[in-house]
Coordinates of C-alpha atoms (C1' of nucleotides) in Angstrom, one line a residue:
Chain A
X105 CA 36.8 0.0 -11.8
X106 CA 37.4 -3.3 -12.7
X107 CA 34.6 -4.4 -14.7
X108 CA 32.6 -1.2 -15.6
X109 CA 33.2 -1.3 -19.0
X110 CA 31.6 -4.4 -19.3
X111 CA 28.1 -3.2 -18.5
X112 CA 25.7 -2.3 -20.7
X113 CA 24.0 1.2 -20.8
X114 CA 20.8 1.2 -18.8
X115 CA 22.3 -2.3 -17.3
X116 CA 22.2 -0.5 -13.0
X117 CA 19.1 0.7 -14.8
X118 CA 17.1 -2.5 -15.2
X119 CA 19.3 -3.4 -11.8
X120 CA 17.5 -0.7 -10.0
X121 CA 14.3 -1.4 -11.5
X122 CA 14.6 -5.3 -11.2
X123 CA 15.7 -4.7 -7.5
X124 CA 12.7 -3.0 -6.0
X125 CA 10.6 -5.5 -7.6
X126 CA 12.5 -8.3 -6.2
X127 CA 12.1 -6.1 -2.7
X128 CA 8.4 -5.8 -3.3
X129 CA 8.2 -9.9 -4.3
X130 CA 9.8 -10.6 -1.2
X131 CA 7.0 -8.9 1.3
X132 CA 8.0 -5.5 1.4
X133 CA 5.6 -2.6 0.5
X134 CA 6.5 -0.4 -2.6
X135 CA 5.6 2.6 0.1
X136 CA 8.2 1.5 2.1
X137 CA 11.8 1.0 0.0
X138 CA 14.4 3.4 0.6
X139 CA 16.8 4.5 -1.9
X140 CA 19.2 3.0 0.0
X141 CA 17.5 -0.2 0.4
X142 CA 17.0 -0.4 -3.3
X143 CA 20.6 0.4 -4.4
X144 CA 22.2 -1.8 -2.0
X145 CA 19.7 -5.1 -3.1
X146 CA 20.8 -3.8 -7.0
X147 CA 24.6 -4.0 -5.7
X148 CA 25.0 -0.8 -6.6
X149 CA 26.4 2.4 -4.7
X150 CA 23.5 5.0 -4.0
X151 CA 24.8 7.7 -5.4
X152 CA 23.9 5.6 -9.0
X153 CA 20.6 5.8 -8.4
X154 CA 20.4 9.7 -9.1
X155 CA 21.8 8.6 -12.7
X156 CA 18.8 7.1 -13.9
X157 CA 15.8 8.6 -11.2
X158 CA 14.8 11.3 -9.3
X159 CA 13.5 9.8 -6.7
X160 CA 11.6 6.6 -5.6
X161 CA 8.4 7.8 -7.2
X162 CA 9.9 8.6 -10.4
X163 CA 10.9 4.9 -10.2
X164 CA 7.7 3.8 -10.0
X165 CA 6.5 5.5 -12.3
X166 CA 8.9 4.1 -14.9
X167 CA 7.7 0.2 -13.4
X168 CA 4.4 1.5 -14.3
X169 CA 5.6 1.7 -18.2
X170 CA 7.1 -1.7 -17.7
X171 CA 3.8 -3.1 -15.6
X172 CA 1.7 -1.9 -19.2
X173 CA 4.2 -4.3 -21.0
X174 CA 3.3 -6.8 -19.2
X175 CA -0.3 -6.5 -19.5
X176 CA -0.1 -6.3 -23.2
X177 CA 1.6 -9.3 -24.0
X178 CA -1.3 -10.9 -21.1
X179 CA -3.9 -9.6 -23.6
X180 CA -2.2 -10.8 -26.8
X181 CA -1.8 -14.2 -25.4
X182 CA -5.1 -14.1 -24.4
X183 CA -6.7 -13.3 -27.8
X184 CA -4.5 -15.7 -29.3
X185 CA -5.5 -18.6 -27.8
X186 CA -9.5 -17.8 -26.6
X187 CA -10.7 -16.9 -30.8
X188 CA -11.0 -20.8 -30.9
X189 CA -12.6 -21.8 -27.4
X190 CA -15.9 -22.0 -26.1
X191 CA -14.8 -21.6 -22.6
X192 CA -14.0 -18.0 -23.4
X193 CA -13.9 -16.9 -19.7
X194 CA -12.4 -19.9 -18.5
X195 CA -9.4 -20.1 -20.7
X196 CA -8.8 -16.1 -19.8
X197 CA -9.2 -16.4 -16.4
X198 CA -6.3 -19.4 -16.8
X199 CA -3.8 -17.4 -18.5
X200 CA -4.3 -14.1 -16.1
X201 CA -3.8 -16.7 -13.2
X202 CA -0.8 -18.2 -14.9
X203 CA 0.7 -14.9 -15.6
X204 CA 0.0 -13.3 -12.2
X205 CA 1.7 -16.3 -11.2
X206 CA 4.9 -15.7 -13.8
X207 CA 5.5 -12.0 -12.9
X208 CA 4.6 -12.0 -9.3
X209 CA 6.3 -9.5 -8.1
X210 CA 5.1 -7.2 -11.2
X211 CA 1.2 -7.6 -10.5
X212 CA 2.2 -7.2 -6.2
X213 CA 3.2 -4.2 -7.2
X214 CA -0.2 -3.1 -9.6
X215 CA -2.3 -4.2 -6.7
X216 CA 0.2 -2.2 -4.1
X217 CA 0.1 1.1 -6.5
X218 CA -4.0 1.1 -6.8
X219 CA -4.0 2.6 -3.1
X220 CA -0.5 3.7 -3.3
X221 CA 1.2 6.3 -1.8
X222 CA 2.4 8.4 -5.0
X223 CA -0.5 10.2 -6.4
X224 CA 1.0 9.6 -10.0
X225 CA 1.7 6.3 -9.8
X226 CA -2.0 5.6 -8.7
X227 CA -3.1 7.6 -11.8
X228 CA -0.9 5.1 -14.2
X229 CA -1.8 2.2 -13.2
X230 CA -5.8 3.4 -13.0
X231 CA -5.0 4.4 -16.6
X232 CA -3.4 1.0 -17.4
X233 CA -6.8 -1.0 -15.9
X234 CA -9.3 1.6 -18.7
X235 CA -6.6 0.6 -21.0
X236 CA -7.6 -2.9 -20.6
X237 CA -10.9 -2.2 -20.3
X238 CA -11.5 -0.7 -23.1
X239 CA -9.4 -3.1 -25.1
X240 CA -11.3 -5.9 -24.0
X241 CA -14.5 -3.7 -24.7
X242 CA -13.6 -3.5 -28.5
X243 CA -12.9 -7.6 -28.7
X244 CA -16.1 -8.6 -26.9
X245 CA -17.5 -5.7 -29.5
X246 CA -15.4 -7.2 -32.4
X247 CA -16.2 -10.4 -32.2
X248 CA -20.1 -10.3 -31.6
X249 CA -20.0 -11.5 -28.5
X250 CA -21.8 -8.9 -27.1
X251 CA -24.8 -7.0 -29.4
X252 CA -27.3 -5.8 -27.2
X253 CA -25.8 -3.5 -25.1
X254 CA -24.7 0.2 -25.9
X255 CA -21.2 1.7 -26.0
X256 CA -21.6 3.0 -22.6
X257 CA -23.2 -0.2 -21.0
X258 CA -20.7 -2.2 -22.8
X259 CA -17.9 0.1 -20.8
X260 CA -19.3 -0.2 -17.3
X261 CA -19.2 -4.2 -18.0
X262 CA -15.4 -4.5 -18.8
X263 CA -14.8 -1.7 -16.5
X264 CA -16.6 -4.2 -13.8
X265 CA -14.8 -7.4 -15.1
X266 CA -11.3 -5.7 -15.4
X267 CA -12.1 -4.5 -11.2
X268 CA -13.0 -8.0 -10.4
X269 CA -10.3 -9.3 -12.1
X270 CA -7.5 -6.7 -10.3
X271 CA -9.4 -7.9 -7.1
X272 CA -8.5 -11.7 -7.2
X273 CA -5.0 -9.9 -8.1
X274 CA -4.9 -9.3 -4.0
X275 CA -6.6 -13.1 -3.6
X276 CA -3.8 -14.7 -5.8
X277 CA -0.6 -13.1 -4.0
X278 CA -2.2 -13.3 -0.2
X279 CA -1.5 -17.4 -1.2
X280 CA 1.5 -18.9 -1.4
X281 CA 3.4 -19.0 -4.7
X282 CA 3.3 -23.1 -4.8
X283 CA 0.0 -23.8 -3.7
X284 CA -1.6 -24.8 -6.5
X285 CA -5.1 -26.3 -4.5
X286 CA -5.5 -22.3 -3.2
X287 CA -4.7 -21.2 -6.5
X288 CA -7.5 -23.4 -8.3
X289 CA -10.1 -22.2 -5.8
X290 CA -9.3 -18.3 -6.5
X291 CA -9.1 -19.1 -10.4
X292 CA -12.1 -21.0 -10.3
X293 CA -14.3 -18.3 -8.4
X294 CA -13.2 -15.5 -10.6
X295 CA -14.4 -17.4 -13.3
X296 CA -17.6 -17.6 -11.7
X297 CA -17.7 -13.8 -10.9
X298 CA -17.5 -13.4 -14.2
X299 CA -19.9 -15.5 -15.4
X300 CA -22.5 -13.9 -13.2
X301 CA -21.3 -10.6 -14.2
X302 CA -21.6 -11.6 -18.1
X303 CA -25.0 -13.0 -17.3
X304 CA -25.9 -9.5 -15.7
X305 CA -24.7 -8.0 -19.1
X306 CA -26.5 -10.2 -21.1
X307 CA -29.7 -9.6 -19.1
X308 CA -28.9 -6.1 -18.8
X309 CA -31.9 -3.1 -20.0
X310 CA -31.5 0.5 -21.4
X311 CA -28.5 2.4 -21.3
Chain B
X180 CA 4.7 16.7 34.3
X181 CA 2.0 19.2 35.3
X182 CA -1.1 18.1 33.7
X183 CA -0.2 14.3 33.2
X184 CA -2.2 13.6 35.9
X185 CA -5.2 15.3 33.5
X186 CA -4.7 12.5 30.9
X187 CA -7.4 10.0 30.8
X188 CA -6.1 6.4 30.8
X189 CA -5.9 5.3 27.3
X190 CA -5.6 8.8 26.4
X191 CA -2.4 8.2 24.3
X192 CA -3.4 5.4 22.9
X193 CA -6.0 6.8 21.3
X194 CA -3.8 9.7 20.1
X195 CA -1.3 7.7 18.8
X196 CA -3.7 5.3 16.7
X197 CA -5.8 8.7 14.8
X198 CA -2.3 10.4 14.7
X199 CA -1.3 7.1 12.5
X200 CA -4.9 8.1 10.7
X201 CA -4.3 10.9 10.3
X202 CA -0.9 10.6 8.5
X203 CA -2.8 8.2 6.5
X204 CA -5.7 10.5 5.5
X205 CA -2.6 13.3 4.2
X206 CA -1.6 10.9 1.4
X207 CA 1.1 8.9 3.5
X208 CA 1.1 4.8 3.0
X209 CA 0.9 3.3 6.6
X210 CA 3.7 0.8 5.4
X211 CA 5.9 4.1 5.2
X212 CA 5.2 5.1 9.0
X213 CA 8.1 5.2 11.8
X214 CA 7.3 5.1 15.4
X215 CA 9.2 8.2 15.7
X216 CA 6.8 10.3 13.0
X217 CA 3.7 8.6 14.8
X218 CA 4.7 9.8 18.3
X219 CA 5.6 12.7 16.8
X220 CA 2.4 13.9 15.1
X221 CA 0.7 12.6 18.3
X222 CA 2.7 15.4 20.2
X223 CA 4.0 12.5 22.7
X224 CA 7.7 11.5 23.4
X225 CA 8.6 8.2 21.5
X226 CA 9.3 6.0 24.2
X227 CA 5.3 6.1 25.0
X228 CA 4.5 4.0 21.7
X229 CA 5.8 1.2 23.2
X230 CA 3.4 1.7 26.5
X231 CA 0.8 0.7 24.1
X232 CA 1.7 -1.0 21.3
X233 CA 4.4 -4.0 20.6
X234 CA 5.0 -2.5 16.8
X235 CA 3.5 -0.1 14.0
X236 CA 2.4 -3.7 12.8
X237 CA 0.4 -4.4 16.4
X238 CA -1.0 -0.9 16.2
X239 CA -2.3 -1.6 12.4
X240 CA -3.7 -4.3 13.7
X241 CA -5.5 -2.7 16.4
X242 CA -6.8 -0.1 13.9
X243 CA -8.5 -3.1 11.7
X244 CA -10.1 -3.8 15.4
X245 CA -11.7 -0.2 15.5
X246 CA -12.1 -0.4 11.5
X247 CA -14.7 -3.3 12.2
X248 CA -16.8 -1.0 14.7
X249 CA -16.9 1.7 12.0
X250 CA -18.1 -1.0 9.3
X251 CA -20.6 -2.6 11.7
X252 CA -22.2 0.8 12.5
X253 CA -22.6 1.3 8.7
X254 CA -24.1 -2.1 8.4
X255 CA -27.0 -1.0 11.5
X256 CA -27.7 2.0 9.6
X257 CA -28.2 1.3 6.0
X258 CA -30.3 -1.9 7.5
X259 CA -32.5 0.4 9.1
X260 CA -32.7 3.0 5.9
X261 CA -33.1 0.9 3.6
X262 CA -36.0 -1.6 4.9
X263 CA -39.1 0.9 4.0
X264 CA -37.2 1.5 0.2
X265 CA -37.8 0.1 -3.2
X266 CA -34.1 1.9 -4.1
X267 CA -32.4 -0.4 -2.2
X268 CA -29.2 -0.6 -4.1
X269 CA -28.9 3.0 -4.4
X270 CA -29.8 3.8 -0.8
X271 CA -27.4 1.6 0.5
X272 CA -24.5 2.7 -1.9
X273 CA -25.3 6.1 -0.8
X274 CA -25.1 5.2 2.5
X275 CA -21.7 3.6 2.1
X276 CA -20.1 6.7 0.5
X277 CA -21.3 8.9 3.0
X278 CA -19.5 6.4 5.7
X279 CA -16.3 6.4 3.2
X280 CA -16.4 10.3 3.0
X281 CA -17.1 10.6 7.1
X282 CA -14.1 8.2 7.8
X283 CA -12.1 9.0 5.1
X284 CA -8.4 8.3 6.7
X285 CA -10.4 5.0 8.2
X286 CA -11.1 3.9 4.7
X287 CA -8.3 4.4 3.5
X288 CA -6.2 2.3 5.6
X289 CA -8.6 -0.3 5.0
X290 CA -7.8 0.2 1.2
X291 CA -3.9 0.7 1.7
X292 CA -4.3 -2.6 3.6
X293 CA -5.8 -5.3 1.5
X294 CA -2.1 -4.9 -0.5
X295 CA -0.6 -3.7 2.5
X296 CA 2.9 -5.0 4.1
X297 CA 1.6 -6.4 7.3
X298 CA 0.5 -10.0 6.3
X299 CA -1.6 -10.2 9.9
X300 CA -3.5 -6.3 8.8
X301 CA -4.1 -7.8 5.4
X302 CA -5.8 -10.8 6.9
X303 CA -7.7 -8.7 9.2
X304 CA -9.3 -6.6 6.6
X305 CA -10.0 -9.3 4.5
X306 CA -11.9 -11.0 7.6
X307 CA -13.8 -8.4 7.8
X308 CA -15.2 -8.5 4.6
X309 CA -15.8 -11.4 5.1
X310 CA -18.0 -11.3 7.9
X311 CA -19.2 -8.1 6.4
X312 CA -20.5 -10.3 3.1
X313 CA -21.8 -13.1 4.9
X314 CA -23.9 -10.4 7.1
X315 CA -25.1 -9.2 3.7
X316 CA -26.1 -12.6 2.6
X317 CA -28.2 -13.2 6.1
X318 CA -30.0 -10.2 5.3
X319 CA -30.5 -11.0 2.1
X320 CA -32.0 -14.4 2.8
X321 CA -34.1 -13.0 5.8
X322 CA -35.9 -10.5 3.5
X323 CA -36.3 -12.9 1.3
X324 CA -35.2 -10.7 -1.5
X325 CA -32.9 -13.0 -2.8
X326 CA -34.8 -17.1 -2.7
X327 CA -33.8 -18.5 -5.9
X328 CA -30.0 -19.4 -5.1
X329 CA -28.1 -21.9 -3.4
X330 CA -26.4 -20.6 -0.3
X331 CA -23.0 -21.4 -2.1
X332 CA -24.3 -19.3 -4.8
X333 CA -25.6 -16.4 -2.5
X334 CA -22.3 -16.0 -0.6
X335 CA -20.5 -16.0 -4.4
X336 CA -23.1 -13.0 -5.1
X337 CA -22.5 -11.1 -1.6
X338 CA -19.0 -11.8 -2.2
X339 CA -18.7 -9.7 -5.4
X340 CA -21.2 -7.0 -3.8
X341 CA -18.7 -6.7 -1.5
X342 CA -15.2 -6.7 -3.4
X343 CA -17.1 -4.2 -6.3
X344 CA -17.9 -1.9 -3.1
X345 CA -14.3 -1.8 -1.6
X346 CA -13.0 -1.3 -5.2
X347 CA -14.9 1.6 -5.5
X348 CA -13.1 3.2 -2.1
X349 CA -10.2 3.6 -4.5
X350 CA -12.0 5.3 -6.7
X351 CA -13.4 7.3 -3.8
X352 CA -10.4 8.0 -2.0
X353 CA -7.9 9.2 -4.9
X354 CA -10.6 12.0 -5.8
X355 CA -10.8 15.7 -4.2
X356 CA -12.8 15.2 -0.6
X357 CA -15.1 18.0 -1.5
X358 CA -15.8 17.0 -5.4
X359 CA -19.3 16.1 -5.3
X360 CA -19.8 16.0 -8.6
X361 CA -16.7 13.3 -9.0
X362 CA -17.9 11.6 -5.8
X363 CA -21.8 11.6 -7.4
X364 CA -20.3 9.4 -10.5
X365 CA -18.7 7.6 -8.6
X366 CA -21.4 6.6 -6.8
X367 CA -23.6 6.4 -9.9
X368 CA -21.2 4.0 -11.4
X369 CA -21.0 1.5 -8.2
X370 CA -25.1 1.4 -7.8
X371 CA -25.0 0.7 -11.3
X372 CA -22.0 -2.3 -11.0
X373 CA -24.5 -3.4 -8.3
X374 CA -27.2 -4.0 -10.3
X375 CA -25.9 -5.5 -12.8
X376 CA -24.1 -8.1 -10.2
X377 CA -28.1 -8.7 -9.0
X378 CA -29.3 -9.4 -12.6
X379 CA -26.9 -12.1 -12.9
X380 CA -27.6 -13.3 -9.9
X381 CA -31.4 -13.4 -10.6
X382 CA -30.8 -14.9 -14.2
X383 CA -28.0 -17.4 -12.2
X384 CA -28.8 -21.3 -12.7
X385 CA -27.5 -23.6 -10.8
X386 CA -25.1 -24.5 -7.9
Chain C
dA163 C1' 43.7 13.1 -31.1
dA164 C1' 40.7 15.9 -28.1
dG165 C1' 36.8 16.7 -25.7
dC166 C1' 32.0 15.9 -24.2
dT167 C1' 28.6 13.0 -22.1
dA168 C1' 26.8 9.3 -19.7
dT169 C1' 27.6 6.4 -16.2
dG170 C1' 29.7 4.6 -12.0
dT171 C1' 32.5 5.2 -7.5
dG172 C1' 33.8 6.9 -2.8
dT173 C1' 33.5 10.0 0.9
dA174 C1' 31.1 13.0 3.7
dC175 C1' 27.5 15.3 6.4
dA176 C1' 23.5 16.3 8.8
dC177 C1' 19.5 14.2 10.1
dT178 C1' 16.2 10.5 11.3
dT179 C1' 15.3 6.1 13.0
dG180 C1' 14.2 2.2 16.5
dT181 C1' 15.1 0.9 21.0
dT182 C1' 17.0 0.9 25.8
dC183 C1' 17.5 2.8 30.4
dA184 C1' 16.7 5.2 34.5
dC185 C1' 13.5 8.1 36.4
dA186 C1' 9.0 10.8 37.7
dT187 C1' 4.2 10.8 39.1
dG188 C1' -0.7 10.0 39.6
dT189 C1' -4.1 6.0 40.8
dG190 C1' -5.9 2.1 42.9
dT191 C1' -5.1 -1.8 46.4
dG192 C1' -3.4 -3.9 50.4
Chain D
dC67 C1' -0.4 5.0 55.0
dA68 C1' 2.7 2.3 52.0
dC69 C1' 3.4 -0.1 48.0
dA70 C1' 2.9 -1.7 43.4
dC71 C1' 1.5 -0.4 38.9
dA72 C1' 0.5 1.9 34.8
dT73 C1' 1.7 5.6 32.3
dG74 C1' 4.6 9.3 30.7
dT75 C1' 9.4 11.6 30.3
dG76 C1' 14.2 12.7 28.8
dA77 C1' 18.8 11.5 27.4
dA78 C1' 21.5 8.5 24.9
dC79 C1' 23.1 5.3 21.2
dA80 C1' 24.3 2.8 17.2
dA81 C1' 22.5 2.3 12.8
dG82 C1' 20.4 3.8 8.7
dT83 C1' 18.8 7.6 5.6
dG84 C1' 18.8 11.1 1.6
dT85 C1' 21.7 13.9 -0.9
dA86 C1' 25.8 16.7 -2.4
dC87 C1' 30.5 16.8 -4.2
dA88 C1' 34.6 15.6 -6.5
dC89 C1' 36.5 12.3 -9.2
dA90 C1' 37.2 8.1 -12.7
dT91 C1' 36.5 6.0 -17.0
dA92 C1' 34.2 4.2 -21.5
dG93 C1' 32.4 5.5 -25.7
dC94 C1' 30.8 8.8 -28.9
dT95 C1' 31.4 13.0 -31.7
dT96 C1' 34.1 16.0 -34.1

DNA sequence: AAGCTATGTGTACACTTGTTCACATGTGTG
DNA sequence: CACACATGTGAACAAGTGTACACATAGCTT
């Protein structure tokens, strides 16, 4: 072969991985991809794909990890740039919008896996959403946003805002990638979701 | 054939569209189903799908049809149960997971849906929400539970009822069938998301 | 320098898939 | 009665599928 000792290890890798997401971004369900299917879009023979996965679900799996990158760098943005505002929802709805916009195909693929058909994959991206949850749980905690409410209550309100959140997710990619109008009205009624939600909290008795 | 003549008309039809269910309710995504494995589990010859249905696409969206009778029979019900209760948000919660767990594969499709591959299913699904929101909203306003908000601000409310419930069904679904104990939480946790959406919504100001 | 390992390739096979066609039969309509 | 029609059947096909095997090569370890 020509060329192969050009590539760099894990190179068909990413290529494989990069390839069902593009297969996913372009309509297809995650459910559906063969390992055919998948090589073929990578440019790659099939027999490769046994190199690096056992099977479509293990590769999945392994765009879960990647899919909690993702998320992380959302949420380190996000803290960055909300300490200073006093439209704290606002500006986080924005960025989650503007990244759900930036790795398309990723968060197509979260909102395919929540009622997916690999049992495991489900699990790790459920497990990625408490993850968030309770991250966002010790900022609002951290930062005295929130004082009246007890560790538990404080849980079942991220846990609600990080669901309502996922849900616009299936809003957000129903629209076309360019339409910005469609795009402000889902943004914009998120943010209000959350205000009521936060207003719920904030009114909220016992735990 | 001996006993075709035994076969009710619409007969097949019928099998082939709970046979799809039924794949459904084993785990399978209905993005990953073939005509073949359809016709298959419905114990018919393959050439039949196509007496009844254009595509697995047409007969997903046929399925969203039926999907609306189950959801409109669970609206009649927990309006009658719940008129003569003071628990009205648990009631009806408990209604709606005793609907989910009677129709599980039914549900479940609905879930696999909203993300699904079928952009036509995915619009069907989210039109019924829809309606089944706005229904909400008309009850809410007729028992004049709910007076202090705009209609703009009532449908946001119903809205968010409605997209917190359907999360939940992913909840619901990816646990054991027969774990009460899981599905009592899980109900617990919804009726309490509820309330906390209605004390917003009671604490809301303006339009 | 020799050999091991990770990675990639090509061929092959048995199986499944969607779809078409010609045909059978029970039901309702003229 | 005869005829059209809806429904169901079986055989056939080209294309696509997952996976196994033997082989090539680059880079590392010794």
């Amino acid at each position: 072969m020509a060329d192969r000792t050009r590539r760099k290890p894990g190179e068909t890798r990413e290529k494989l991985m990069s390839a069902a997401l593009t297969l996913v971004g372009k309509g297809r369900h995650f459910a559906s991809l063969g390992i055919r299917e998948v090589t073929r879009q990578a440019g790659v023979v099939p027999t490769s794909f046994y190199r690096h996965f056992r099977s479509m679900d293990d590769l999945g799996l392994q765009l879960v990890d990647e899919l909690g990158l993702v998320l992380r760098r959302m949420m380190r943005e996000a803290r960055a740039n909300v300490l200073q505002s006093d439209k704290l929802i606002e500006e986080s709805v924005g960025i989650f919008v503007a990244h759900a916009q930036a790795n398309r195909s990723f968060f197509l693929f979260m909102a395919q896996g929540l009622a997916g058909e690999s049992r495991s994959v489900q699990e790790g991206i459920r497990s990625e959403m408490r993850f968030f949850a309770s991250e966002l749980a010790n900022d609002l905690r951290r930062l005295r946003l929130v004082t009246h409410l007890s560790d538990a209550d404080l849980d079942l309100t991220c846990d609600l805002v990080v669901r309502t959140v996922a849900f616009s997710l299936t809003d957000l990619l129903s629209i076309s990638e360019d339409d910005d109008y469609q795009i402000g009205l889902v943004q914009q009624r998120t943010t209000r979701f959350l205000q009521m939600i936060f207003v719920g909290a904030s009114h909220w008795q016992r735990g």
